[in-house]
Structures are given as structure tokens and as C-alpha cells.
Tab-separated table of C-alpha atoms in Angstrom:
chain	number	residue	atom	x	y	z
A	1	MET	CA	46.830	166.956	25.374
A	2	VAL	CA	46.418	163.513	26.923
A	3	LEU	CA	45.444	160.843	24.412
A	4	ARG	CA	42.697	158.412	25.419
A	5	VAL	CA	41.487	155.203	23.834
A	6	ARG	CA	38.161	153.364	23.736
A	7	VAL	CA	37.850	149.694	22.777
A	8	THR	CA	34.549	148.139	21.684
A	9	GLY	CA	33.582	144.822	20.168
A	10	ALA	CA	31.405	141.749	20.511
A	11	GLU	CA	31.695	138.099	19.506
A	12	LEU	CA	35.357	138.421	18.722
A	13	SER	CA	36.980	136.044	16.296
A	14	GLY	CA	40.349	135.643	14.668
A	15	GLU	CA	43.938	134.534	15.003
A	16	VAL	CA	46.918	136.465	16.354
A	17	ARG	CA	50.549	135.464	16.604
A	18	ALA	CA	51.912	135.878	20.121
A	19	PRO	CA	54.417	138.701	20.429
A	20	PRO	CA	57.966	137.484	21.058
A	21	SER	CA	58.992	137.121	24.679
A	22	LYS	CA	60.392	140.276	26.199
A	23	SER	CA	62.257	138.324	28.887
A	24	TYR	CA	63.959	135.985	26.434
A	25	THR	CA	64.881	138.836	24.089
A	26	HIS	CA	66.662	140.685	26.924
A	27	ARG	CA	68.564	137.563	27.958
A	28	ALA	CA	69.506	136.419	24.465
A	29	VAL	CA	70.845	139.840	23.451
A	30	THR	CA	72.948	140.029	26.625
A	31	ALA	CA	74.347	136.511	26.152
A	32	ALA	CA	75.201	137.424	22.552
A	33	LEU	CA	76.934	140.591	23.784
A	34	LEU	CA	79.182	138.447	26.017
A	35	SER	CA	79.934	135.866	23.289
A	36	GLU	CA	83.002	136.308	21.090
A	37	GLY	CA	82.021	136.280	17.413
A	38	TYR	CA	78.651	136.425	15.682
A	39	SER	CA	75.353	135.327	17.236
A	40	THR	CA	71.851	135.467	15.802
A	41	VAL	CA	68.709	136.253	17.783
A	42	LEU	CA	65.700	135.203	15.723
A	43	ASN	CA	62.154	136.509	16.307
A	44	PRO	CA	63.220	139.215	18.795
A	45	LEU	CA	60.661	141.476	20.413
A	46	ARG	CA	60.913	145.052	19.121
A	47	SER	CA	59.759	147.329	21.908
A	48	ARG	CA	61.023	150.230	23.982
A	49	ASP	CA	62.248	147.885	26.723
A	50	THR	CA	64.221	145.642	24.389
A	51	GLU	CA	65.546	148.682	22.524
A	52	ALA	CA	67.102	149.725	25.832
A	53	THR	CA	68.964	146.401	26.057
A	54	ILE	CA	70.105	146.537	22.414
A	55	ASN	CA	71.398	150.085	22.872
A	56	SER	CA	73.204	149.000	26.052
A	57	ALA	CA	74.873	146.116	24.209
A	58	ARG	CA	76.151	148.560	21.601
A	59	LEU	CA	77.574	150.842	24.289
A	60	PHE	CA	79.394	147.840	25.791
A	61	GLY	CA	81.078	147.266	22.408
A	62	ALA	CA	78.781	144.864	20.570
A	63	ALA	CA	77.943	145.450	16.917
A	64	VAL	CA	74.228	144.833	16.355
A	65	GLU	CA	72.658	144.579	12.916
A	66	GLU	CA	68.856	144.666	12.901
A	67	ASP	CA	66.751	142.961	10.241
A	68	GLU	CA	62.994	142.556	10.248
A	69	ASP	CA	62.984	139.183	12.006
A	70	ARG	CA	66.448	138.845	13.504
A	71	LEU	CA	69.378	140.517	15.202
A	72	VAL	CA	72.961	139.688	14.304
A	73	VAL	CA	75.240	140.471	17.231
A	74	ARG	CA	79.033	140.529	17.113
A	75	GLY	CA	79.902	140.208	20.753
A	76	ARG	CA	82.967	140.418	22.956
A	77	SER	CA	84.174	138.135	25.716
A	78	ARG	CA	84.874	141.264	27.777
A	79	PRO	CA	82.689	144.350	27.349
A	80	LEU	CA	84.186	147.759	26.697
A	81	THR	CA	83.760	150.712	29.014
A	82	PRO	CA	80.716	152.566	27.631
A	83	SER	CA	81.436	155.855	25.906
A	84	ASN	CA	78.188	157.327	27.211
A	85	VAL	CA	75.619	156.915	29.968
A	86	ILE	CA	73.474	153.782	29.605
A	87	ASP	CA	69.803	154.781	29.467
A	88	ALA	CA	67.645	151.806	30.462
A	89	MET	CA	64.532	153.939	29.818
A	90	ASN	CA	61.657	152.108	31.566
A	91	SER	CA	63.248	148.652	31.597
A	92	GLY	CA	64.027	147.210	35.015
A	93	THR	CA	65.466	144.091	33.396
A	94	THR	CA	67.924	146.198	31.385
A	95	LEU	CA	68.989	148.234	34.406
A	96	ARG	CA	69.560	145.197	36.641
A	97	ILE	CA	71.336	142.984	34.080
A	98	MET	CA	73.508	145.741	32.631
A	99	THR	CA	74.540	146.934	36.089
A	100	ALA	CA	76.031	143.481	36.681
A	101	VAL	CA	77.562	143.375	33.177
A	102	ALA	CA	79.246	146.709	33.949
A	103	GLY	CA	81.289	144.877	36.582
A	104	LEU	CA	83.049	142.966	33.789
A	105	VAL	CA	84.671	145.915	31.987
A	106	GLU	CA	88.450	146.184	32.236
A	107	ARG	CA	88.734	149.738	33.495
A	108	GLY	CA	86.844	152.918	34.214
A	109	TYR	CA	83.290	153.608	35.265
A	110	THR	CA	79.843	152.836	33.880
A	111	VAL	CA	76.874	155.098	34.607
A	112	LEU	CA	73.341	153.734	34.261
A	113	THR	CA	70.040	155.543	34.594
A	114	GLY	CA	66.469	155.480	33.284
A	115	ASP	CA	63.181	157.360	33.240
A	116	GLU	CA	61.479	158.777	36.315
A	117	SER	CA	59.675	155.521	37.096
A	118	LEU	CA	62.815	153.399	36.769
A	119	ARG	CA	64.782	155.777	38.984
A	120	ARG	CA	62.462	154.800	41.845
A	121	ARG	CA	62.940	151.041	41.579
A	122	PRO	CA	65.125	149.292	44.184
A	123	MET	CA	68.720	148.411	43.323
A	124	GLN	CA	70.506	148.229	46.670
A	125	PRO	CA	70.417	144.408	47.061
A	126	LEU	CA	72.210	144.049	43.706
A	127	LEU	CA	74.745	146.766	44.561
A	128	ASP	CA	75.564	145.017	47.849
A	129	ALA	CA	75.968	141.664	46.113
A	130	LEU	CA	78.328	143.149	43.520
A	131	ARG	CA	80.475	144.579	46.299
A	132	ASP	CA	80.711	141.076	47.791
A	133	LEU	CA	82.065	139.970	44.402
A	134	GLY	CA	84.734	142.676	44.299
A	135	VAL	CA	82.867	145.246	42.195
A	136	ARG	CA	82.173	148.676	43.669
A	137	ALA	CA	78.761	150.025	42.698
A	138	TRP	CA	76.635	152.742	44.223
A	139	SER	CA	73.629	154.986	43.814
A	140	THR	CA	74.503	158.605	43.037
A	141	LYS	CA	71.645	159.627	45.348
A	142	MET	CA	72.857	157.216	48.040
A	143	ASP	CA	69.334	155.792	48.337
A	144	GLY	CA	69.722	152.513	46.439
A	145	THR	CA	68.107	153.749	43.232
A	146	ALA	CA	69.391	154.889	39.827
A	147	PRO	CA	71.440	156.659	38.609
A	148	ILE	CA	74.005	153.931	39.331
A	149	VAL	CA	77.791	154.098	39.007
A	150	VAL	CA	79.801	150.875	38.606
A	151	GLU	CA	83.582	150.802	38.866
A	152	ALA	CA	85.497	148.166	36.911
A	153	GLY	CA	86.794	145.341	39.108
A	154	LYS	CA	87.702	141.661	39.180
A	155	MET	CA	84.402	139.874	39.651
A	156	GLY	CA	84.395	136.612	41.570
A	157	GLY	CA	83.698	134.932	44.885
A	158	VAL	CA	80.548	134.455	46.921
A	159	CYS	CA	77.662	136.866	47.391
A	160	ARG	CA	74.297	136.877	49.099
A	161	ILE	CA	71.120	138.371	47.661
A	162	ARG	CA	67.580	138.839	48.935
A	163	GLY	CA	65.064	136.722	47.080
A	164	ASP	CA	61.899	138.620	47.961
A	165	VAL	CA	62.375	141.821	45.933
A	166	SER	CA	63.119	140.744	42.356
A	167	SER	CA	64.383	137.633	40.583
A	168	GLN	CA	66.154	140.027	38.203
A	169	PHE	CA	68.917	140.432	40.787
A	170	VAL	CA	69.716	136.714	40.666
A	171	SER	CA	69.494	136.654	36.862
A	172	ALA	CA	71.858	139.631	36.574
A	173	LEU	CA	74.469	138.026	38.846
A	174	LEU	CA	74.318	134.703	36.986
A	175	ILE	CA	74.553	136.234	33.507
A	176	ALA	CA	77.561	138.371	34.446
A	177	GLY	CA	79.078	135.660	36.627
A	178	ALA	CA	79.417	133.228	33.720
A	179	ALA	CA	81.689	135.760	31.965
A	180	ALA	CA	83.746	136.650	35.052
A	181	GLU	CA	87.401	135.724	35.541
A	182	ARG	CA	86.642	133.599	38.605
A	183	GLU	CA	83.799	131.409	39.828
A	184	VAL	CA	80.764	133.242	41.144
A	185	ALA	CA	78.495	131.727	43.792
A	186	VAL	CA	75.117	133.284	44.596
A	187	LYS	CA	73.372	132.432	47.864
A	188	VAL	CA	69.724	133.498	47.969
A	189	ASP	CA	68.226	134.476	51.308
A	190	GLY	CA	64.593	133.463	51.619
A	191	GLU	CA	62.286	132.018	49.007
A	192	PRO	CA	62.805	133.952	45.760
A	193	VAL	CA	59.885	135.469	43.902
A	194	SER	CA	59.271	134.950	40.177
A	195	ARG	CA	61.323	131.747	40.140
A	196	PRO	CA	60.492	130.757	36.536
A	197	TYR	CA	62.337	133.865	35.351
A	198	ILE	CA	65.500	132.427	36.879
A	199	ASP	CA	64.794	129.212	34.954
A	200	SER	CA	64.513	131.288	31.775
A	201	THR	CA	67.852	132.930	32.488
A	202	ILE	CA	69.631	129.610	32.968
A	203	ALA	CA	68.016	128.158	29.828
A	204	VAL	CA	69.399	130.995	27.686
A	205	MET	CA	72.816	130.890	29.361
A	206	ARG	CA	73.154	127.191	28.569
A	207	GLU	CA	72.072	127.747	24.959
A	208	PHE	CA	75.070	130.086	24.686
A	209	GLY	CA	77.456	127.598	26.301
A	210	ALA	CA	77.611	129.008	29.834
A	211	ARG	CA	78.186	126.645	32.740
A	212	VAL	CA	75.930	127.102	35.754
A	213	TRP	CA	74.946	124.811	38.606
A	214	ARG	CA	72.186	125.151	41.144
A	215	GLU	CA	70.671	123.748	44.307
A	216	GLY	CA	66.985	124.546	43.961
A	217	TYR	CA	66.557	128.309	44.172
A	218	THR	CA	68.865	128.953	47.120
A	219	TYR	CA	72.354	128.394	45.684
A	220	PHE	CA	73.800	128.990	42.222
A	221	GLN	CA	77.351	128.783	40.896
A	222	THR	CA	78.857	129.786	37.572
A	223	GLU	CA	82.130	128.581	36.084
A	224	PRO	CA	84.315	131.206	34.337
A	225	ALA	CA	84.105	129.437	30.980
A	226	GLY	CA	82.359	132.339	29.269
A	227	TYR	CA	79.843	132.178	26.438
A	228	ARG	CA	80.044	130.923	22.871
A	229	SER	CA	78.280	132.483	19.912
A	230	SER	CA	75.004	130.808	19.045
A	231	SER	CA	71.666	131.133	17.283
A	232	PHE	CA	68.600	131.516	19.485
A	233	THR	CA	64.927	131.754	18.522
A	234	VAL	CA	62.848	133.814	20.934
A	235	PRO	CA	59.579	132.054	21.853
A	236	GLY	CA	56.178	133.729	21.986
A	237	ASP	CA	55.320	135.512	25.223
A	238	TYR	CA	52.529	133.863	27.243
A	239	GLY	CA	52.053	136.913	29.448
A	240	LEU	CA	51.572	139.358	26.587
A	241	ALA	CA	49.476	136.813	24.666
A	242	GLY	CA	47.290	136.562	27.766
A	243	PHE	CA	45.787	139.966	26.987
A	244	ILE	CA	44.497	138.637	23.663
A	245	MET	CA	43.338	135.380	25.280
A	246	ALA	CA	41.331	137.378	27.807
A	247	ALA	CA	39.551	139.540	25.220
A	248	PRO	CA	36.755	137.081	24.270
A	249	LEU	CA	36.032	136.521	27.958
A	250	LEU	CA	35.056	140.188	28.160
A	251	ALA	CA	33.293	140.576	24.809
A	252	GLY	CA	32.266	137.081	23.716
A	253	GLY	CA	33.563	134.940	20.877
A	254	LYS	CA	36.643	132.772	20.382
A	255	VAL	CA	40.235	133.618	19.462
A	256	ARG	CA	43.374	131.679	18.654
A	257	VAL	CA	46.901	132.712	19.618
A	258	THR	CA	49.764	131.016	17.759
A	259	GLY	CA	53.540	130.994	18.202
A	260	LEU	CA	53.607	129.715	21.786
A	261	ASN	CA	56.452	127.258	22.383
A	262	PRO	CA	56.297	125.348	25.699
A	263	ARG	CA	59.914	124.197	25.308
A	264	TYR	CA	61.312	127.124	27.268
A	265	PRO	CA	60.097	127.890	30.806
A	266	GLN	CA	57.893	130.953	31.176
A	267	ALA	CA	56.366	132.177	34.412
A	268	ASP	CA	53.272	133.462	32.658
A	269	SER	CA	52.334	130.166	30.999
A	270	THR	CA	50.226	129.659	34.121
A	271	ILE	CA	47.691	132.002	32.493
A	272	LEU	CA	46.227	128.941	30.742
A	273	GLU	CA	45.484	127.230	34.043
A	274	ILE	CA	44.089	130.426	35.561
A	275	LEU	CA	41.709	131.065	32.651
A	276	ALA	CA	40.469	127.473	32.814
A	277	LYS	CA	39.880	127.713	36.577
A	278	MET	CA	37.869	130.885	36.026
A	279	GLY	CA	35.606	128.943	33.672
A	280	ALA	CA	36.970	129.831	30.240
A	281	ASN	CA	37.030	127.234	27.502
A	282	VAL	CA	40.760	126.788	26.878
A	283	ARG	CA	42.102	124.408	24.244
A	284	VAL	CA	45.837	123.849	23.810
A	285	ILE	CA	46.878	122.613	20.381
A	286	PRO	CA	50.351	122.350	18.802
A	287	ASP	CA	51.946	125.812	18.778
A	288	ALA	CA	48.660	127.539	19.642
A	289	VAL	CA	45.967	128.173	22.234
A	290	GLU	CA	42.239	128.739	21.635
A	291	VAL	CA	40.108	130.567	24.202
A	292	GLU	CA	36.316	130.785	23.991
A	293	TRP	CA	33.848	132.767	26.049
A	294	ALA	CA	32.171	131.200	29.063
A	295	PRO	CA	30.737	132.699	32.264
A	296	LEU	CA	33.585	133.597	34.614
A	297	ARG	CA	33.806	132.721	38.280
A	298	GLY	CA	36.124	134.156	40.871
A	299	LEU	CA	39.078	132.245	42.244
A	300	GLU	CA	41.874	132.466	44.755
A	301	VAL	CA	45.309	132.495	43.152
A	302	ASP	CA	48.891	132.991	44.344
A	303	LEU	CA	50.855	134.927	41.700
A	304	ARG	CA	54.176	134.988	43.555
A	305	ASP	CA	55.981	133.435	40.586
A	306	SER	CA	54.032	135.286	37.880
A	307	PRO	CA	53.300	138.811	39.158
A	308	ASP	CA	52.930	140.230	35.642
A	309	LEU	CA	49.599	138.392	35.393
A	310	LEU	CA	48.151	140.524	38.186
A	311	PRO	CA	46.535	143.124	35.856
A	312	ILE	CA	44.858	140.504	33.637
A	313	VAL	CA	43.508	138.464	36.550
A	314	ALA	CA	42.309	141.583	38.369
A	315	VAL	CA	40.309	142.785	35.363
A	316	LEU	CA	38.774	139.350	34.805
A	317	GLY	CA	37.956	139.180	38.505
A	318	ALA	CA	36.115	142.493	38.190
A	319	LEU	CA	33.627	140.763	35.874
A	320	ALA	CA	33.570	137.280	37.397
A	321	GLU	CA	30.820	135.934	39.612
A	322	GLY	CA	31.836	135.980	43.264
A	323	GLU	CA	35.129	137.069	44.741
A	324	THR	CA	38.619	136.861	43.302
A	325	ARG	CA	41.505	136.954	45.745
A	326	ILE	CA	45.029	137.515	44.409
A	327	THR	CA	47.927	136.925	46.816
A	328	GLY	CA	51.714	136.701	46.783
A	329	VAL	CA	52.389	139.820	44.715
A	330	GLN	CA	53.834	142.281	47.202
A	331	HIS	CA	56.780	142.658	44.821
A	332	ALA	CA	54.342	144.008	42.194
A	333	ARG	CA	54.460	147.258	44.156
A	334	HIS	CA	57.980	147.754	42.744
A	335	LYS	CA	57.118	147.373	39.059
A	336	GLU	CA	56.559	150.239	36.608
A	337	SER	CA	53.968	151.404	39.136
A	338	ASP	CA	52.626	150.169	42.450
A	339	ARG	CA	50.350	147.804	40.578
A	340	ILE	CA	48.401	146.690	43.631
A	341	HIS	CA	47.501	150.226	44.658
A	342	VAL	CA	46.820	151.529	41.154
A	343	LEU	CA	44.556	148.589	40.297
A	344	ALA	CA	42.612	149.069	43.526
A	345	SER	CA	42.129	152.805	43.039
A	346	GLU	CA	41.309	152.643	39.331
A	347	LEU	CA	38.878	149.711	39.581
A	348	ALA	CA	37.090	151.593	42.357
A	349	LYS	CA	36.491	154.402	39.830
A	350	VAL	CA	34.339	152.037	37.758
A	351	SER	CA	32.268	150.940	40.780
A	352	ILE	CA	34.061	147.646	41.375
A	353	GLU	CA	34.373	146.670	45.025
A	354	VAL	CA	38.095	146.179	45.706
A	355	ARG	CA	40.057	145.689	48.883
A	356	GLU	CA	43.781	146.390	48.768
A	357	GLU	CA	45.905	144.038	50.854
A	358	PRO	CA	49.665	144.137	51.545
A	359	ASP	CA	50.378	141.323	49.081
A	360	GLY	CA	47.424	141.479	46.721
A	361	LEU	CA	43.771	142.287	46.115
A	362	ARG	CA	40.271	141.081	46.949
A	363	ILE	CA	37.885	141.874	44.109
A	364	LYS	CA	34.128	141.393	44.096
A	365	GLY	CA	32.822	140.898	40.586
A	366	GLY	CA	30.265	143.411	39.321
A	367	ARG	CA	29.275	145.590	36.398
A	368	PRO	CA	31.865	148.258	35.626
A	369	SER	CA	30.562	151.773	35.123
A	370	GLN	CA	31.730	154.507	32.768
A	371	SER	CA	34.872	156.381	33.711
A	372	VAL	CA	38.356	157.409	32.589
A	373	LEU	CA	41.160	155.172	33.849
A	374	ASP	CA	44.782	156.197	34.311
A	375	PRO	CA	47.386	153.402	33.994
A	376	HIS	CA	50.044	155.653	35.573
A	377	GLY	CA	52.431	155.046	32.683
A	378	ASP	CA	52.354	151.275	33.235
A	379	HIS	CA	52.102	149.330	29.978
A	380	ARG	CA	50.461	146.229	31.487
A	381	LEU	CA	47.869	148.302	33.318
A	382	PHE	CA	47.019	150.155	30.115
A	383	MET	CA	46.445	146.867	28.271
A	384	ALA	CA	44.338	145.457	31.112
A	385	PHE	CA	42.190	148.603	31.300
A	386	ALA	CA	41.774	148.583	27.515
A	387	LEU	CA	40.272	145.109	27.849
A	388	LEU	CA	37.967	146.338	30.598
A	389	SER	CA	36.745	148.983	28.146
A	390	LEU	CA	35.323	146.117	26.077
A	391	SER	CA	32.916	145.247	28.872
A	392	VAL	CA	31.616	148.815	29.137
A	393	LYS	CA	30.884	148.995	25.408
A	394	GLY	CA	33.019	152.056	24.821
A	395	GLY	CA	31.856	153.986	27.856
A	396	LEU	CA	35.247	153.591	29.466
A	397	GLU	CA	38.279	155.519	28.263
A	398	VAL	CA	41.904	154.664	29.053
A	399	MET	CA	44.701	157.195	29.115
A	400	ASP	CA	48.227	156.840	27.699
A	401	PRO	CA	47.898	154.279	24.881
A	402	GLN	CA	51.517	155.037	23.937
A	403	SER	CA	52.668	153.085	26.993
A	404	ALA	CA	51.902	149.777	25.250
A	405	SER	CA	55.010	150.320	23.113
A	406	ILE	CA	57.138	149.474	26.162
A	407	SER	CA	56.396	145.774	25.734
A	408	TYR	CA	53.703	145.170	23.077
A	409	PRO	CA	53.753	147.816	20.319
A	410	GLY	CA	51.239	145.869	18.222
A	411	PHE	CA	48.667	145.428	20.983
A	412	LEU	CA	45.932	147.684	19.604
A	413	ASP	CA	46.490	146.358	16.071
A	414	ASP	CA	46.100	142.805	17.352
A	415	LEU	CA	42.849	143.767	19.084
A	416	ARG	CA	41.605	145.061	15.737
A	417	ALA	CA	42.651	141.781	14.111
A	418	ILE	CA	40.203	139.849	16.318
A	419	GLY	CA	37.301	142.237	15.676
A	420	CYS	CA	37.697	145.075	18.168
A	421	GLU	CA	37.110	148.686	17.236
A	422	VAL	CA	39.682	151.064	18.641
A	423	SER	CA	39.010	154.793	18.725
A	424	PHE	CA	40.911	157.717	20.175
A	425	ALA	CA	39.639	160.727	22.066
């Protein structure tokens, strides 16, 4: 039996604390894994994706103690050969970063895999780059996708990597490179996508004592100084908080989201600018953001650096006056689903005029009709469609509510906290 959810509500009001950043949790846990001694990760995100990274760290030899609001990690300067297959589940970040970390083990082989969706996501650029650095890695299916096998080697030297598929490749090479026995230089071909995620990676690396230099986004170099144990507080996630910020724009009212720290770079912090350009009343105050209903208008926006905002902007565009054009997100076709195609096909089900383009969408605002939407197992699409249900006053059902646990397990509870009614069918 397929579970469905309906979300209703009007004149929403309340305060929600932003969920911790998924990106920073992944990076902090991995840096702690590669740091000799004890490190503390405060305010970590607890989700299926971050569970995959924590489990991977344990298989590489880290001891991880989990409390309610922190992780205590006893790391190792050189990871052990895993005693079992690493299951990255649905987490592309885990698969990419841990594939590079596997090149640091002293001997043997590491096998990495994931769920059906993850086993379709591209890995070949990273495998080629690792070979340039002296680490043999290959796809068992010989098609550049997981399952992946990595043979222990002596990592170091110069590699090249495509920048147009995923910034996670660059992040993986930098994180592992800082713990390698020799310097690692990464040359990026073309303009990389999702550049702020690379900034996030470097910020965490430096917090844990790693030495990394850069020339813009085309050349990076790590020094083999390793990591030192540290304490790191994970900031709130702007991208996940964006779903709560968008809710009053679909149902009326005003909400406040706390726990957002602008100190650390986040690609999705641009959601504040996007909401304001669409006409929302956005007020930034210390450690919080308030968003109040206002009539929405369409806009043209390039989401090359923040592709995870595509579902939120698409749903808001479906209700905005005029046309919304989203560009620069061709790489969103390689996420948990082909987000461009799924958004186009599902929004068409609710009578929204959508045109799918190679790198984005054109959406003509309208009045969504009743239907049942399928997020295709994609957590961000489920959350976006749940918001759209608000505008149809419960006449729209969304399949697979369990998918939210991948990144935002408390999503439906937080909707209730601001006045939404959530029912299951």
C-alpha cells in the first residue's frame, strides 16, 4: 500500500528552528574521521543521508558516540580497510566523499554501493581523477556507476576533474587529499557547478586544521599536513528551511525560522533573495528570518550554484503571476531523480503550464487542480509537492512521505508547528 499525504492550512503562524545543515554534517563527520583523537560535531543533522556517512566513518575505523545534540568521533589519521561493504543508501555526498577516502587506506579493497537511485548517479569523473592520483578505482558494471571498488594506493600528484557534473567530485578530492601522503593538486575543467558547496568544504577542512590553497574555482592544492581533532557546530540549513519559509506564501500568514548562521557559506542562502524578488516580505534578523505572505510574481533565475532550490522555486512559480524561468540546472537531472523532468511532468498533472528545457523549466503561473503527485522517491520533490498541496486546500495528495527522512525527518512535524494540518490516505 502506497502512503499518501495531504497538507491543509491557512494564515500560518509560528516559529521553527532550521534543521541542521546536511552538507556541513557530512563534511564535519568525515573531517573528524580523518583526525587523530576525539572531535565533537555539535547540532548534527540526523537523517538517512547523514546516517550513511556516520556508518561509513565507523567502517573506516572511527568510533562514533551519538548523543541527542552531538557526535563524539574518535578518528584516525589513516582509515582502516572496511570490514564490510559501505552502503551509502541514497546519499550522493556519502558515495563521492567516501570513494575518495577509500584511496587513503593502507591495503586491500573498499566496496561502495547504494540504493537503486544512487546506483544510477555518475561516478566516472571521480574514478578517473583518483587514477591520476595513483589510486585504482572502477565500477563493477564498467559503466561509471556504483557499485564501486577502490584499491588501496599512495594518493598524490595532479588530477583533472570535470566541473559541470557535480561539485561533490572536487569536495571529495580535497577532503581526501588533505590526508594523503603527498600534495594533491586538482585542476577543474570548465566552470564548476554548485560552487558554494566547494566553499563549504574548504571552510570545514580549515576548521579541522587542513591546509588547502586555491585559485578561484579552477585550481586547488592540499598539503599533506592532515587534520587535527576539533569541535564544530553545524549551522542551520537554508535550503531545508526554505520549505518552511515558502509555506506562508502558499497559504497566507507569517512564519519565523531560527538557527540560521550566515558565518559559513551555503549555496541555498540565496533563497532569501529569490523569495524577495518574487514579492515575499522577507525580514532578516539576528539568527532568524521572517517571511510573510504577499502576492507572488514570476522571475527569471539562474540556479547553477544552488540546484537544490529548483523544487521550491518551481512550486512557487506555479502560483506566481506571469512566467517563471529557471535556468542553469542541467546537473539537477543527476540528483535523486531527474528533477527537471519530474517537476515538468508532475506539475502538468495539476494543470500548470510547464515547458521542460535542457537546463531548466519555464512555468506559467496558474491555479493548480486536484491530483495525486509522485515525487519519484526524491525527498526534495516530496517536500515541494506537499507545499503545493496547501494551495489546493487538501485536494492534492502526495505519495511517499517517508522520503522526507532522507534529509528532513521533522518536516511534517514542523509544518504542523506553524499551523498546517497533515493527514494520511
